[in-house]
Short mmCIF file of C-alpha atoms in Angstrom, two decimals:
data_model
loop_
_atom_site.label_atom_id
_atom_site.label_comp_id
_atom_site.label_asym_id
_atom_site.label_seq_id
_atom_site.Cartn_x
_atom_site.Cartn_y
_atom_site.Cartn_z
CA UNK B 26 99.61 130.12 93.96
CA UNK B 27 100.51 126.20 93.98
CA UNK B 28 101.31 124.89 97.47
CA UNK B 29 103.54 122.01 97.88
CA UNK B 30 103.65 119.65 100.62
CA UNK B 31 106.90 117.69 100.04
CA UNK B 32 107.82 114.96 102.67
CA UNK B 33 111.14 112.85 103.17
CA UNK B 34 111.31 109.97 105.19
CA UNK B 35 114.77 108.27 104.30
CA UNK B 36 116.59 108.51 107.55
CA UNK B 37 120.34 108.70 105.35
CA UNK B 38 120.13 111.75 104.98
CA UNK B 39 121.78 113.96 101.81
CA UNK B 40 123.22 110.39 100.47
CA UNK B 41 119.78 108.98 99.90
CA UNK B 42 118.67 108.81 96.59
CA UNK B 43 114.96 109.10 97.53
CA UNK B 44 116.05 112.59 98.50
CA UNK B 45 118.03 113.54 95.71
CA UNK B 46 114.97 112.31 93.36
CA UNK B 47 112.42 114.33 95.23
CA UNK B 48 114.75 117.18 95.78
CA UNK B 49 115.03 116.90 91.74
CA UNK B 50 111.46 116.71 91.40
CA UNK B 51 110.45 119.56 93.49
CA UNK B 52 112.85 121.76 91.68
CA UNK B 53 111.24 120.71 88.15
CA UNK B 54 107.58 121.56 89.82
CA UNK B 55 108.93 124.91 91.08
CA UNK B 56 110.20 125.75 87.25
CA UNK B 57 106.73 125.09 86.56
CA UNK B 58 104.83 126.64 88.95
CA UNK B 59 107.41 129.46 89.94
CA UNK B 60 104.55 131.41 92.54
CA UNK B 61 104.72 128.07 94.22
CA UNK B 62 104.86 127.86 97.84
CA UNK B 63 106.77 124.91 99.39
CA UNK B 64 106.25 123.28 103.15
CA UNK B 65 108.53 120.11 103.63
CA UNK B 66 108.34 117.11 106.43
CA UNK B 67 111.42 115.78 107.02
CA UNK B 68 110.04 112.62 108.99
CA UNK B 69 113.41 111.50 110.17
CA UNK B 70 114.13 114.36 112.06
CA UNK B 71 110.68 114.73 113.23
CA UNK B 72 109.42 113.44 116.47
CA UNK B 73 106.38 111.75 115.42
CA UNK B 74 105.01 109.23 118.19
CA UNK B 75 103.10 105.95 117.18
CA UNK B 76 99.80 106.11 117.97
CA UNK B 77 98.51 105.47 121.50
CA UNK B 78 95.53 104.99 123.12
CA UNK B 79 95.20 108.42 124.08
CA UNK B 80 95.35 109.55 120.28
CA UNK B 81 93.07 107.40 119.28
CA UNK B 82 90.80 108.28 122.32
CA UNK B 83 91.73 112.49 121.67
CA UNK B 84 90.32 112.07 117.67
CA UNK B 85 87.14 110.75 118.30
CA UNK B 86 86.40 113.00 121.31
CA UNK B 87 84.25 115.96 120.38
CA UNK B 88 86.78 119.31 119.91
CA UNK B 89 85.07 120.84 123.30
CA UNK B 90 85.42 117.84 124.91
CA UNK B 91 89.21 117.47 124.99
CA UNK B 92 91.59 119.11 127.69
CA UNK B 93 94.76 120.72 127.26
CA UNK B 94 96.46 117.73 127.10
CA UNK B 95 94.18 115.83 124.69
CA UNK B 96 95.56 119.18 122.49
CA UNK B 97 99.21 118.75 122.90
CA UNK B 98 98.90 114.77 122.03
CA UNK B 99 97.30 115.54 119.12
CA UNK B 100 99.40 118.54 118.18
CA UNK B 101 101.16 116.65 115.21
CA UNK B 102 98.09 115.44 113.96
CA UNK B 103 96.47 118.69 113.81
CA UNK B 104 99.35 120.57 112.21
CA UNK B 105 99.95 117.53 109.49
CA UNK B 106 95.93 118.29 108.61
CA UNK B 107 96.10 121.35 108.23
CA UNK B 108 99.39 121.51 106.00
CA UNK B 109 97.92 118.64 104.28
CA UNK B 110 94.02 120.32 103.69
CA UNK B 111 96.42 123.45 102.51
CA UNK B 112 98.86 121.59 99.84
CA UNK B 113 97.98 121.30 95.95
CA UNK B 114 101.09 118.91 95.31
CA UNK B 115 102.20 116.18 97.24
CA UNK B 116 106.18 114.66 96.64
CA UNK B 117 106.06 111.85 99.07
CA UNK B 118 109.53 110.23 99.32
CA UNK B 119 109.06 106.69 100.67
CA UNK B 120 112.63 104.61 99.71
CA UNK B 121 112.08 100.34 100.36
CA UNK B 122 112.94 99.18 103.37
CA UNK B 123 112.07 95.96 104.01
CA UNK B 124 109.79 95.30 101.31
CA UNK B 125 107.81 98.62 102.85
CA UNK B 126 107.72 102.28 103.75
CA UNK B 127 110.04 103.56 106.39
CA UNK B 128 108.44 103.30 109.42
CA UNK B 129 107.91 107.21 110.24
CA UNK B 130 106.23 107.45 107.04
CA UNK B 131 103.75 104.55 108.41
CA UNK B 132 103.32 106.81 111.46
CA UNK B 133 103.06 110.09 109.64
CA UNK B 134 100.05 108.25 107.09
CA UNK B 135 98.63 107.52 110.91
CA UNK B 136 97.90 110.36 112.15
CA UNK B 137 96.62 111.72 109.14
CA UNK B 138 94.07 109.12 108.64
CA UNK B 139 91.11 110.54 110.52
CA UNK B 140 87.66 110.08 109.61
CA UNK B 141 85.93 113.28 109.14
CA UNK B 142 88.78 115.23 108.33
CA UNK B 143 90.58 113.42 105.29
CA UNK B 144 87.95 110.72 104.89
CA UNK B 145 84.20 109.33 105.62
CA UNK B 146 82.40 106.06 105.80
CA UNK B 147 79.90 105.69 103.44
CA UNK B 148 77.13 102.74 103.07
CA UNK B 149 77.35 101.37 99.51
CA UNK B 150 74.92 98.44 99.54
CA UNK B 151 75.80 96.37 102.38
CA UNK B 152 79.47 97.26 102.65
CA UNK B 153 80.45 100.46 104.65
CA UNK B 154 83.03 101.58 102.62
CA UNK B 155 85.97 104.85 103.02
CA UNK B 156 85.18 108.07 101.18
CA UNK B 157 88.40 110.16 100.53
CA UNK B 158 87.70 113.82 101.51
CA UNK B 159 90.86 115.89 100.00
CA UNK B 160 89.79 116.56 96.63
CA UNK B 161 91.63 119.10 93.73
CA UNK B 162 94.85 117.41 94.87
CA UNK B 163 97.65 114.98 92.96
CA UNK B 164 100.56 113.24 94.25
CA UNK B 165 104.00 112.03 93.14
CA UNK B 166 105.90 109.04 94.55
CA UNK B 167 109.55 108.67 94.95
CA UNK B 168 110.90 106.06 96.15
CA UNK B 169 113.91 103.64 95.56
CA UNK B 170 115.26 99.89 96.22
CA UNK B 171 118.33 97.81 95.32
CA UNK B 172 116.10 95.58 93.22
CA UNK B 173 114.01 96.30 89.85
CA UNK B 174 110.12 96.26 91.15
CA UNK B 175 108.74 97.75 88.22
CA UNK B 176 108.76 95.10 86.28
CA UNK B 177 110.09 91.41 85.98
CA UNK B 178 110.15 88.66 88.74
CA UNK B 179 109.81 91.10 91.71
CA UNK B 180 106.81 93.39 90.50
CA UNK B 181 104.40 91.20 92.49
CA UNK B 182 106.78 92.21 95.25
CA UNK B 183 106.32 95.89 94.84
CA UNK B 184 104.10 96.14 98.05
CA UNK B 185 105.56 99.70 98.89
CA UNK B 186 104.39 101.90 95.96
CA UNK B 187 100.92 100.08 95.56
CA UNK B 188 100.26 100.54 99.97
CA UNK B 189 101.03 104.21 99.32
CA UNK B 190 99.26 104.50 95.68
CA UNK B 191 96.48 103.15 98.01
CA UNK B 192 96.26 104.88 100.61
CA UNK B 193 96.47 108.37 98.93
CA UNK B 194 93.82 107.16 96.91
CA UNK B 195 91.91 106.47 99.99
CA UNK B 196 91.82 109.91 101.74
CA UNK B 197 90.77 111.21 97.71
CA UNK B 198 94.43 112.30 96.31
CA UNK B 199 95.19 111.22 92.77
CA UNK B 200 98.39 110.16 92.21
CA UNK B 201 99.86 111.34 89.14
CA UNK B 202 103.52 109.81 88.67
CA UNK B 203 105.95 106.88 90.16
CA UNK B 204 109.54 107.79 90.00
CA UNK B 205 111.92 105.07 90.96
CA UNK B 206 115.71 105.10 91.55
CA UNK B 207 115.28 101.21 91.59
CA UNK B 208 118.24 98.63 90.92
CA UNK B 209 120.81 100.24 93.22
CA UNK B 210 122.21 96.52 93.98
CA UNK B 211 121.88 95.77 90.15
CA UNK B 212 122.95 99.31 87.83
CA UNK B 213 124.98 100.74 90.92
CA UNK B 214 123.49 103.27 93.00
CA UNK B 215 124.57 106.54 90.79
CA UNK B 216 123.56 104.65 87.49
CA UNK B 217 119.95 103.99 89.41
CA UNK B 218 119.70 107.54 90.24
CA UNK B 219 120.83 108.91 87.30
CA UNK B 220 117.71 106.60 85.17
CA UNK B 221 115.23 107.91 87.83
CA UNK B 222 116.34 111.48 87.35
CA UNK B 223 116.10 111.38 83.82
CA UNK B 224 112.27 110.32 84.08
CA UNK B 225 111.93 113.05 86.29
CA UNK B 226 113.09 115.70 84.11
CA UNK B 227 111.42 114.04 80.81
CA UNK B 228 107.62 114.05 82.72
CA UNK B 229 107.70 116.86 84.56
CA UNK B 230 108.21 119.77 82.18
CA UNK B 231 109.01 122.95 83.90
#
């Protein structure tokens, strides 16, 4: 049985058209994998804090070192792990804000960046370089923007997909497909969406 970790982070709530993409897309993964189990973050109306010194103390303390409070301050962190260690398919909605990810999606990639758990430093030559531990696992990005970033002027722009391209990368996911509702400010916003769902349902047979 598939398990699929889908996570929103557009704070607009059923009007965004990150979440209407991914909503489309997990639909389309569920007609293909129709055992599949799904477990969704909704970041916006999730009370992740920005890391402290006392997380960053709490995850490289030893697990029998820690007190009950070192537990409840890492409590997100732990859960997002093990949801995360659990999931076969990622949908990570990240809509452009700024140039960049929403910034509960920044502190969501936080806490689960932990080395030891979802990666490892490794000496390669000289360099000591990040090993990604979560292996068997692929990701799709959604994500959307007024302008086209896909191509044209602005693709050198496209900071957003390539940070989180990266980063999955990093902790050993493979991402498999970018779907963009991209040229809201250009097409219109239902044109934009309407192009992005289309790609959906064209790559992702169910």
């Amino acid at each position: 049985m598939k398990k699929i970790l889908h996570i929103m982070s557009s704070p607009k709530g059923e009007s965004s058209a990150s979440r209407k993409m991914g909503k489309k897309l997990v639909q389309q993964l569920l007609e293909k994998y129709a055992d599949a189990k799904v477990v969704e973050y909704d970041l916006s109306r999730m009370k992740i804090p920005h890391l402290a010194e006392n997380h960053i103390n709490t995850f490289f303390k030893p697990a029998e070192q820690r007190t009950e409070k070192d537990r409840q301050d890492i409590a997100f962190s732990d859960r997002a792990l093990l949801d995360l260690h659990h999931a076969d398919i990622l949908v990570v909605e990240a809509p452009m804000y700024n140039w960049n990810i929403p910034s509960t999606l920044k502190a969501y990639f936080d806490h689960i960046a932990r080395a030891g758990h979802t990666f490892k430093y490794e000496y390669n030559g000289d360099s000591l370089l990040p090993t990604g531990l979560l292996k068997n696992k692929q990701a799709y990005i959604v994500t959307s923007s007024g302008g086209v970033y896909s191509e044209g002027k602005l693709k050198d722009y496209d900071f957003l997909t390539k940070y989180v391209t990266f980063f999955l990368e990093l902790i050993g996911i493979e991402v498999t497909k970018v779907f963009r509702a991209e040229g809201q400010a250009i097409f219109g916003p239902e044109e934009a969406l309407y192009r992005g769902i289309q790609r959906i349902v064209a790559e992702v047979e169910g």
